[in-house]
Short mmCIF file of C-alpha atoms in Angstrom, two decimals:
data_model
loop_
_atom_site.label_atom_id
_atom_site.label_comp_id
_atom_site.label_asym_id
_atom_site.label_seq_id
_atom_site.Cartn_x
_atom_site.Cartn_y
_atom_site.Cartn_z
CA SER S 1 -65.47 -83.89 -89.45
CA ASN S 2 -67.82 -85.36 -86.89
CA ASN S 3 -65.64 -86.26 -83.89
CA ASN S 4 -67.25 -87.64 -80.72
CA ASN S 5 -64.07 -87.59 -78.61
CA MET S 6 -63.99 -85.09 -75.77
CA GLY S 7 -60.39 -84.08 -76.44
CA GLY S 8 -61.02 -83.47 -80.10
CA GLU S 9 -58.26 -85.84 -81.16
CA ASP S 10 -58.54 -89.26 -82.76
CA SER S 11 -58.41 -92.17 -80.32
CA TYR S 12 -55.87 -94.46 -81.91
CA LEU S 13 -52.26 -95.35 -81.15
CA LYS S 14 -49.79 -93.16 -82.95
CA TRP S 15 -46.05 -92.49 -83.22
CA SER S 16 -45.40 -88.80 -82.91
CA THR S 17 -42.98 -86.44 -81.20
CA ASN S 18 -45.80 -83.89 -80.97
CA VAL S 19 -47.90 -84.64 -77.91
CA THR S 20 -49.97 -82.77 -75.36
CA LEU S 21 -49.31 -84.11 -71.88
CA PHE S 22 -51.80 -83.63 -69.01
CA PHE S 23 -53.24 -80.27 -70.15
CA LYS S 24 -53.39 -78.00 -73.23
CA GLY S 25 -50.50 -75.77 -72.16
CA TRP S 26 -48.07 -78.69 -71.79
CA GLU S 27 -47.31 -79.36 -75.42
CA ILE S 28 -44.20 -81.15 -76.58
CA ASN S 29 -43.23 -80.18 -80.11
CA ALA S 30 -39.47 -80.73 -80.30
CA THR S 31 -37.70 -84.08 -80.54
CA GLY S 32 -35.31 -83.16 -77.71
CA TRP S 33 -38.17 -82.40 -75.31
CA TYR S 34 -39.91 -85.60 -76.41
CA ILE S 35 -36.83 -87.64 -75.43
CA VAL S 36 -36.68 -85.84 -72.06
CA THR S 37 -40.38 -86.62 -71.60
CA LEU S 38 -39.77 -90.29 -72.46
CA LEU S 39 -37.09 -90.45 -69.77
CA ALA S 40 -39.35 -88.69 -67.25
CA VAL S 41 -42.19 -91.13 -67.99
CA PHE S 42 -39.76 -94.05 -67.60
CA VAL S 43 -38.70 -92.69 -64.18
CA LEU S 44 -42.36 -92.22 -63.24
CA GLY S 45 -42.92 -95.95 -63.86
CA LEU S 46 -39.86 -96.75 -61.72
CA ILE S 47 -41.07 -94.50 -58.90
CA TYR S 48 -44.53 -96.04 -58.99
CA GLU S 49 -43.12 -99.56 -58.55
CA TRP S 50 -40.72 -98.38 -55.84
CA LEU S 51 -43.59 -96.75 -53.93
CA LEU S 52 -45.69 -99.89 -54.31
CA THR S 53 -42.90 -102.03 -52.84
CA LEU S 54 -42.11 -99.48 -50.13
CA ARG S 55 -45.74 -99.22 -49.09
CA HIS S 56 -46.22 -102.99 -49.06
CA GLY S 57 -43.12 -103.52 -46.91
CA PHE S 58 -44.13 -100.69 -44.60
CA GLU S 59 -47.60 -102.19 -44.15
CA ILE S 60 -46.15 -105.58 -43.26
CA ARG S 61 -43.78 -104.03 -40.69
CA ARG S 62 -46.50 -101.79 -39.30
CA ARG S 63 -48.96 -104.63 -38.82
CA SER S 64 -46.46 -107.05 -37.32
CA ALA S 65 -45.11 -104.40 -34.92
CA TYR S 66 -48.52 -103.83 -33.37
CA GLU S 67 -49.91 -107.32 -33.58
CA VAL S 68 -50.98 -108.79 -30.26
CA THR S 69 -50.46 -112.53 -30.21
CA PHE S 70 -52.15 -114.97 -27.89
CA SER S 71 -51.34 -118.45 -26.80
CA PRO S 72 -53.26 -120.79 -24.54
CA PRO S 73 -52.31 -120.93 -20.87
CA VAL S 74 -48.99 -122.64 -20.45
CA LYS S 75 -48.35 -125.14 -17.69
CA LYS S 76 -44.96 -124.33 -16.27
CA LYS S 77 -42.86 -127.03 -14.71
CA SER S 78 -41.30 -126.35 -11.36
CA ARG S 79 -37.59 -126.24 -10.77
CA ARG S 80 -37.76 -129.63 -9.04
CA GLU S 81 -38.97 -131.35 -12.21
CA ARG S 82 -36.35 -129.66 -14.34
CA ASP S 83 -33.63 -130.87 -11.99
CA GLY S 84 -34.71 -134.47 -12.51
CA GLU S 85 -36.58 -135.13 -9.27
CA GLU S 86 -39.81 -137.10 -9.40
CA VAL S 87 -41.94 -134.46 -7.67
CA ARG S 88 -44.05 -132.61 -10.23
CA VAL S 89 -45.56 -129.25 -9.45
CA GLU S 90 -47.49 -127.69 -12.30
CA ARG S 91 -49.19 -124.32 -12.34
CA GLU S 92 -51.04 -122.36 -14.98
CA ASP S 93 -49.65 -119.07 -16.13
CA GLU S 94 -52.40 -116.57 -15.42
CA SER S 95 -50.84 -113.73 -17.40
CA VAL S 96 -52.81 -114.59 -20.52
CA ASN S 97 -56.52 -113.84 -20.77
CA THR S 98 -58.04 -117.31 -20.90
CA GLU S 99 -61.63 -116.17 -21.39
CA MET S 100 -60.81 -114.29 -24.58
CA ASN S 101 -63.87 -112.04 -24.37
CA SER S 102 -62.21 -109.86 -26.99
CA PRO S 103 -60.73 -111.72 -29.94
CA PHE S 104 -58.03 -109.07 -30.36
CA LEU S 105 -57.02 -107.72 -26.96
CA PRO S 106 -56.77 -109.12 -23.47
CA GLU S 107 -59.21 -107.96 -20.84
CA ASN S 108 -58.31 -104.61 -19.26
CA TYR S 109 -55.73 -103.98 -21.98
CA GLU S 110 -54.86 -100.33 -22.40
CA GLN S 111 -52.71 -99.23 -25.29
CA PRO S 112 -49.79 -97.14 -24.03
CA LYS S 113 -50.06 -93.55 -25.26
CA LYS S 114 -46.56 -93.56 -26.76
CA LYS S 115 -47.27 -96.73 -28.70
CA GLN S 116 -50.62 -95.39 -29.87
CA LEU S 117 -49.01 -92.14 -31.06
CA LYS S 118 -46.35 -94.09 -32.93
CA GLN S 119 -49.04 -96.31 -34.46
CA ASN S 120 -51.00 -93.23 -35.57
CA LEU S 121 -47.90 -91.65 -37.12
CA HIS S 122 -47.15 -94.87 -38.99
CA TYR S 123 -50.73 -94.97 -40.27
CA LEU S 124 -50.49 -91.30 -41.31
CA PHE S 125 -47.28 -92.07 -43.22
CA ALA S 126 -48.91 -95.10 -44.89
CA SER S 127 -51.87 -92.92 -45.89
CA LEU S 128 -49.54 -90.30 -47.36
CA LEU S 129 -47.75 -92.99 -49.38
CA HIS S 130 -51.13 -94.21 -50.61
CA VAL S 131 -52.16 -90.72 -51.78
CA ILE S 132 -48.83 -90.20 -53.59
CA GLN S 133 -49.25 -93.59 -55.24
CA LEU S 134 -52.77 -92.64 -56.36
CA ILE S 135 -51.54 -89.36 -57.86
CA ILE S 136 -48.82 -91.13 -59.79
CA GLY S 137 -51.27 -93.85 -60.86
CA TYR S 138 -53.71 -91.30 -62.28
CA ALA S 139 -50.85 -89.49 -64.03
CA MET S 140 -49.91 -92.83 -65.60
CA ILE S 141 -53.48 -93.25 -66.84
CA LEU S 142 -53.37 -89.79 -68.42
CA ILE S 143 -50.10 -90.70 -70.13
CA VAL S 144 -51.67 -93.84 -71.60
CA VAL S 145 -54.70 -91.93 -72.92
CA THR S 146 -52.42 -89.68 -74.97
CA TYR S 147 -52.32 -92.77 -77.25
CA ASN S 148 -48.66 -91.99 -77.91
CA ILE S 149 -46.87 -95.30 -78.44
CA GLY S 150 -43.49 -93.98 -77.32
CA LEU S 151 -44.86 -92.68 -74.01
CA ILE S 152 -46.80 -95.90 -73.37
CA ILE S 153 -43.71 -98.05 -74.05
CA ALA S 154 -41.55 -95.82 -71.82
CA LEU S 155 -44.12 -96.08 -69.03
CA LEU S 156 -44.46 -99.87 -69.32
CA PHE S 157 -40.71 -100.34 -69.56
CA GLY S 158 -40.16 -98.11 -66.50
CA ALA S 159 -42.74 -100.04 -64.48
CA GLY S 160 -41.23 -103.35 -65.61
CA VAL S 161 -37.70 -102.33 -64.70
CA GLY S 162 -39.01 -100.91 -61.42
CA TYR S 163 -40.68 -104.21 -60.59
CA PHE S 164 -37.49 -106.07 -61.47
CA LEU S 165 -35.37 -103.79 -59.27
CA PHE S 166 -37.72 -103.31 -56.30
CA GLY S 167 -40.38 -106.03 -56.49
#
């Protein structure tokens, strides 16, 4: 037969306990191993959603921990005014950069080395989570292109339950 598919198999959805997963040597021929594979694919969907939630929460914490916030100069009231006397003495708080030459950092701001190291380690961890998530995502794509209905349902159900539990 004239088959244009690269894998040599027909590209249609099918129910079968015989499936090749990821590469030629990983063939599942027995019903017992198929059930184990269904459970593993379900867990893969759960892990993917857990990692997605973990990474999102980590990014929010990482960004808010290192965010530099600015406010306009504040006029502070003297003690006399707070005590109810009529004399008002106001002064501007000069601790904030009022020129705002840099939209992100005050003038002469130097990041402490400890804080910078911690920030770099957090970014390294976030990058590692991203790579793991990509690997799992591509594995999920390969599972879908097996065209095995059972594996696709297990994957979707695992991701759905994972979203429900962690999302």
